[in-house]
Structures are given as structure tokens and as C-alpha cells.
GROMACS .gro file of C-alpha atoms in nm:
model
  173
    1UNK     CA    1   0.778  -0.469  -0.103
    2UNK     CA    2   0.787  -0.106  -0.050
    3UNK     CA    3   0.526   0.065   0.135
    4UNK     CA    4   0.359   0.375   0.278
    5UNK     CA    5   0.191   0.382   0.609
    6UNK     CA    6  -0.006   0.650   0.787
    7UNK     CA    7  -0.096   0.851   1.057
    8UNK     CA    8  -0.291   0.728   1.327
    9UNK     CA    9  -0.656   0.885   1.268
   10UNK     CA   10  -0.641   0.761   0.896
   11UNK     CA   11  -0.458   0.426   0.946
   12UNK     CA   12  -0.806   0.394   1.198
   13UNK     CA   13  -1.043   0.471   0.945
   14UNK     CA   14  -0.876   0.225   0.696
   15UNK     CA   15  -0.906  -0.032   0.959
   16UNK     CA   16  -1.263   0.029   0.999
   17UNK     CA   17  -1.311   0.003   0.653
   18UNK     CA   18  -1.127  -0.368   0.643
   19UNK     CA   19  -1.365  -0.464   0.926
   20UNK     CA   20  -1.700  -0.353   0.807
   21UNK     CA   21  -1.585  -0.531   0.482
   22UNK     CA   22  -1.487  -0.813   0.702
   23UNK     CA   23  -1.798  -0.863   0.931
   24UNK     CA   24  -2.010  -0.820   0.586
   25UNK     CA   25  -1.856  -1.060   0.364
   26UNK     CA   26  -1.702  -1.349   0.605
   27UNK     CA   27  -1.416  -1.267   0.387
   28UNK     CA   28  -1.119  -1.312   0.685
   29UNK     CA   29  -0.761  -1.250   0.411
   30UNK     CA   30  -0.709  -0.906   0.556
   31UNK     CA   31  -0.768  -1.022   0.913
   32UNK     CA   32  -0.604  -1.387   0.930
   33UNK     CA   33  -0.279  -1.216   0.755
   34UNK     CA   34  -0.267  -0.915   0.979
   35UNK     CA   35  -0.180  -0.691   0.719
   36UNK     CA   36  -0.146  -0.329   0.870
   37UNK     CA   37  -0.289  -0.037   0.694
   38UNK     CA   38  -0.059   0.074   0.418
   39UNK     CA   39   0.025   0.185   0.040
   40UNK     CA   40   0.216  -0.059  -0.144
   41UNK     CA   41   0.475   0.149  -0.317
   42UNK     CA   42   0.662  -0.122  -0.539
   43UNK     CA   43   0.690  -0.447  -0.517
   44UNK     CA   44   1.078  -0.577  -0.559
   45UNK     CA   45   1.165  -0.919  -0.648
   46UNK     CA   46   1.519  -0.950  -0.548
   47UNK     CA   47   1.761  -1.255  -0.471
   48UNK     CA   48   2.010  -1.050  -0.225
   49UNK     CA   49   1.804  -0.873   0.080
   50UNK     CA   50   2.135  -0.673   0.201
   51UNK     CA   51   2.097  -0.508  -0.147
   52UNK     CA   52   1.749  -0.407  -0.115
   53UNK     CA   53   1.817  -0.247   0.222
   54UNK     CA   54   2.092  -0.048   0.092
   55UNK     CA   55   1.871   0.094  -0.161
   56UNK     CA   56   1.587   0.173   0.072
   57UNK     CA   57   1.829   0.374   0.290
   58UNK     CA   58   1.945   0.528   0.011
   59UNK     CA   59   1.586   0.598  -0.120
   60UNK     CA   60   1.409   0.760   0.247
   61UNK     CA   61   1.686   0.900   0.322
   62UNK     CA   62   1.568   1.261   0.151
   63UNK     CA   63   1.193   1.178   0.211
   64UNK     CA   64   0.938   1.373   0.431
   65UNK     CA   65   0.578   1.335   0.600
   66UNK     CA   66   0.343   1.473   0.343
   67UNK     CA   67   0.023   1.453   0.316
   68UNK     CA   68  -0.230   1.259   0.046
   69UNK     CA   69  -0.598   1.253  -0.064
   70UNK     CA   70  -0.811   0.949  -0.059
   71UNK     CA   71  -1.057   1.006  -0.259
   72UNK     CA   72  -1.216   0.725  -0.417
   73UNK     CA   73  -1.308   0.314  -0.421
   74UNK     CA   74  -1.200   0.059  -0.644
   75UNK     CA   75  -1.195  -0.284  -0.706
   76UNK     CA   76  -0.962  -0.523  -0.952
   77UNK     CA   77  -1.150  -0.784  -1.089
   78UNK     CA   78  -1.244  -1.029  -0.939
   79UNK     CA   79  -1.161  -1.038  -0.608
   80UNK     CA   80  -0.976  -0.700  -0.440
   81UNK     CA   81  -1.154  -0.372  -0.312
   82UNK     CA   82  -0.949  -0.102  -0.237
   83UNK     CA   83  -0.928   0.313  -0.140
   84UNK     CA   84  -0.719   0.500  -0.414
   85UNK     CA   85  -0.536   0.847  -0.355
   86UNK     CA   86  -0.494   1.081  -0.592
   87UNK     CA   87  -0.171   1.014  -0.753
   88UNK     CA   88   0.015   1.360  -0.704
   89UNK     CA   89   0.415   1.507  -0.706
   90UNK     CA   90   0.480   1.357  -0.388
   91UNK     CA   91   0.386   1.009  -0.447
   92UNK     CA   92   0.500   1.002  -0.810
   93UNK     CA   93   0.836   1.106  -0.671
   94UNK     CA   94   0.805   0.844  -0.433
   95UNK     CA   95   0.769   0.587  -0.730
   96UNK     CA   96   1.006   0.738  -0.959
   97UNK     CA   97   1.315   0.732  -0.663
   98UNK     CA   98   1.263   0.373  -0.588
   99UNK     CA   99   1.273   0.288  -0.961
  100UNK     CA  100   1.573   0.487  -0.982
  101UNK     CA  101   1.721   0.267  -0.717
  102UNK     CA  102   1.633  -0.068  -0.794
  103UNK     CA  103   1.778   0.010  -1.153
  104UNK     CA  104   2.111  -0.047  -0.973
  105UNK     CA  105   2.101  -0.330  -0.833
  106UNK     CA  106   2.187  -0.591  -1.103
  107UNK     CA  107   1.937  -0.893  -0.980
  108UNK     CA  108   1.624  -0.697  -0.882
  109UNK     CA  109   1.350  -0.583  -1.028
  110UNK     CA  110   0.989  -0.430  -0.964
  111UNK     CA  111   0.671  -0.596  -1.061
  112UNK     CA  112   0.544  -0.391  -1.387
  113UNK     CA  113   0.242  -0.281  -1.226
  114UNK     CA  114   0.434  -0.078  -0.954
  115UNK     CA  115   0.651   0.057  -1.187
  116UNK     CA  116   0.663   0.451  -1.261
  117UNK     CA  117   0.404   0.579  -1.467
  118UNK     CA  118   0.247   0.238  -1.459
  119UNK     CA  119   0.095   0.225  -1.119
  120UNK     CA  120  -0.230   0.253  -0.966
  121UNK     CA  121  -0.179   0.352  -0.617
  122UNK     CA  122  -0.403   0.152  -0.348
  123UNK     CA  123  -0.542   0.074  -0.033
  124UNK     CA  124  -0.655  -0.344  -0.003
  125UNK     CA  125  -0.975  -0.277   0.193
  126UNK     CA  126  -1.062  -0.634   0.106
  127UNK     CA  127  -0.892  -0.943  -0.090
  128UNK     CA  128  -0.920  -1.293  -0.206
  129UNK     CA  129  -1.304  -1.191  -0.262
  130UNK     CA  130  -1.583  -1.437  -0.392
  131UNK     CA  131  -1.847  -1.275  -0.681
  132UNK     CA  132  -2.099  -1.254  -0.364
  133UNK     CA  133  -1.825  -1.115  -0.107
  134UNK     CA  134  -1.748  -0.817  -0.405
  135UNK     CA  135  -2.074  -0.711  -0.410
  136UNK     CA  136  -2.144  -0.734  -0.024
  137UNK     CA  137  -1.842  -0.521  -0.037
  138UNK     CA  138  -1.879  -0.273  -0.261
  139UNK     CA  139  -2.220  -0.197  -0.120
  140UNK     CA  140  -2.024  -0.160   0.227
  141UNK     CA  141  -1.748   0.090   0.086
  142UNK     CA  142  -2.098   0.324  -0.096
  143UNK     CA  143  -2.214   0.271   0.238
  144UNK     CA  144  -1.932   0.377   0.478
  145UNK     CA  145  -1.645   0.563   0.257
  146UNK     CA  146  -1.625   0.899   0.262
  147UNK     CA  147  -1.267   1.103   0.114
  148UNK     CA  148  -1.023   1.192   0.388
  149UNK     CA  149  -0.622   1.297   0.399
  150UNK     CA  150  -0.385   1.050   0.553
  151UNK     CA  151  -0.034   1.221   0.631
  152UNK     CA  152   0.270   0.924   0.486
  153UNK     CA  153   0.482   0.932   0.816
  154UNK     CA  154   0.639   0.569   0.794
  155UNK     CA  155   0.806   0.422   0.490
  156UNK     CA  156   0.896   0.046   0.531
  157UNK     CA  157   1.019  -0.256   0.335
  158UNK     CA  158   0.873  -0.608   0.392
  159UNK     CA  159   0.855  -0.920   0.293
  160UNK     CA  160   0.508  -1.094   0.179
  161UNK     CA  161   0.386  -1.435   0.225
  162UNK     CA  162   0.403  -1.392   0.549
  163UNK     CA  163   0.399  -1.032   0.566
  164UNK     CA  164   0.753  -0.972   0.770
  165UNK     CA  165   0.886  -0.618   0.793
  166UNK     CA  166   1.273  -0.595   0.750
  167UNK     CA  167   1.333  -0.225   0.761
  168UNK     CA  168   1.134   0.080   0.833
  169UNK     CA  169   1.187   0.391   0.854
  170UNK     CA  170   0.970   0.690   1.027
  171UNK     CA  171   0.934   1.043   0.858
  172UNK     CA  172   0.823   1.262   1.147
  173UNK     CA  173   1.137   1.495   1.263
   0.00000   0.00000   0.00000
């Protein structure tokens, strides 16, 4: 997996988010699995790892900080809430570099819903939701979300199930 993380003052909010949906719906995914604010770029299923981290070198190595616009809420049926951003240059470049690539490397591929021009960018506020915990939740996010920028300065690469990061990489000078 690929991600985006943020700046402090948004990677906060987001936080706050993932515990008001917490404390409302019991729902403990987000909590129990520790898993940090963050924008999941693409996710790469790939036998060899020394591969991967070749081609995330080779893919950060041009990036820079920039900033994004979350703007919205959103939920995929039936049990994930999330924040969206609006999908502009920066982060479609993001998406279209990595597929670039992964292309190369002969026994990895990414997931066809992170792949360019196919993706919906998101934020998991909440996941692993019951009917009752969606609702609880949504009424949480019309409650307590209001649009703010978050500034990408961190790009890492991780695996899932346990979340582990393997390489990251900051974009601040």
C-alpha cells in the first residue's frame, strides 16, 4: 500500500473525526488497528518487497508537499465512512506515477479500484461498520465535519494486516 499522510493540524482533525465516530458507534476497527491518519494512494499486491521499494524511491523521488481540499463525507456500502478530497493535478499525478511504476515490475499489480482514473480518493473515518454503527456515524460526520486543507508532507509504503510501514519518505525540504 501506498499512502499519503498529513500535516499535523489536519492529521488532528482526522483523528478527532475517527474518535467521535468511535465513542458514538462502539465501533473500535480504526482504534484496535492503530491505523494513522492517511490517503491510501494504491494498493500493490506484489510477491518481491525489494521491488516495490525500488519503485517507491523511484516514484517520491520528484514529489513535493502540496496542499489538498477535503471537502466532503462518504460512505461505501455497507460498512466504511470516510472524508474525500477533491481529486485535483497533484493527486492525479500522484496516481498516474505509481501506475507508471508498478507497470514495471513484472509480478505486481494494483488493486483496480486504486488504479488511475479509477479511484476514489479517501479518508477511513470509520470501518467494519454495522447498519446501526453507519447511521450513528453518518449523523456524527453532519454533525462535526466541516471542509479543511491538509498539506501531503509524508508519502509511505506499508504493509496491511497488520498495518507495518516499510518505507517512508518525508516531503518537507
Amino acid at each position: 500500500m501506498i499512502s499519503a499522510y498529513f500535516d499535523k493540524e489536519a492529521s488532528k482533525e482526522i483523528e478527532r473525526l475517527i474518535q467521535k465516530v468511535y465513542k458514538a458507534t462502539g465501533n473500535t476497527f480504526m482504534i484496535e488497528h492503530k491505523v494513522p491518519p492517511h490517503l491510501t494512494l494504491a494498493a500493490i499486491q506484489a510477491r518481491e518487497e525489494k521491488s516495490l521499494i525500488s519503485a517507491f524511491y523511484e516514484i517520491t523521488s520528484d514529489l513535493s508537499s502540496k496542499p489538498i481540499d477535503i471537502v466532503s463525507v462518504g460512505m461505501f456500502l455497507p460498512y466504511v465512512v470516510y472524508i474525500t478530497p477533491v481529486l485535483n493535478q497533484y493527486l492525479l499525478d500522484i496516481s498516474y506515477q505509481i501506475s507508471e511504476q508498478i507497470k514495471q515490475i513484472s509480478d505486481a499489480s494494483i488493486s483496480k479500484c486504486y488504479q488511475t482514473m479509477n479511484w476514489l480518493p479517501h479518508i477511513t473515518i470509520g470501518k467494519t461498520l454495522t447498519s446501526s454503527q453507519m447511521k450513528k456515524a453518518l449523523e456524527v460526520m453532519m454533525n462535526n465535519f466541516v471542509p479543511f486543507k491538509a498539506e501531503v508532507c509524508k508519502i509511505g509504503l506499508a504493509k496491511v494486516n497488520p498495518y507495518e510501514d516499510i518505507e517512508t519518505v518525508c516531503l518537507y525540504p
